[in-house]
Amino acid sequence: RKLPGEVYSSIDVINYLFRDQMENPGYTTHFWAYDKDSLTKLLASSGFRNVREATFDDRYCNPRRRFYTLYVEAKK
């Protein structure tokens, strides 16, 4: 079976299969999970450059999510 969208890393396959992305037309990618590889490749394919993992910055990020969030910076 062909996946309905882009696959940038193994976490995208997990999203499609375990989050019922293929069978649930009401699903929203708001609930999509990313790892460093998938988010870096997605941003690069969308025209972003200098994509890099970033550190927590309380000017932009919720402190309650500090330890379980992926932080990435990129330029368009």
Coordinates of C-alpha atoms in Angstrom, one line a residue, residues 35-61:
D35 CA 11.7 13.9 14.7
K36 CA 14.8 15.9 13.8
D37 CA 15.2 14.2 10.4
S38 CA 11.6 14.5 9.3
L39 CA 11.2 18.2 10.3
T40 CA 14.6 19.2 8.8
K41 CA 13.7 17.6 5.5
L42 CA 10.2 19.0 5.5
L43 CA 11.5 22.5 6.1
A44 CA 14.2 22.2 3.4
S45 CA 11.7 20.9 0.9
S46 CA 9.5 23.9 1.6
G47 CA 12.3 26.3 0.8
F48 CA 13.8 26.9 4.2
R49 CA 17.6 26.9 4.5
N50 CA 20.1 26.7 7.4
V51 CA 17.8 24.3 9.2
R52 CA 19.3 23.3 12.5
E53 CA 18.3 22.0 15.9
A54 CA 17.9 24.8 18.4
T55 CA 17.9 25.0 22.2
F56 CA 15.0 26.0 24.4
D57 CA 14.3 29.8 24.4
D58 CA 11.7 31.0 26.8
R59 CA 11.1 34.1 24.6
Y60 CA 9.3 31.8 22.1
C61 CA 8.6 28.5 23.8

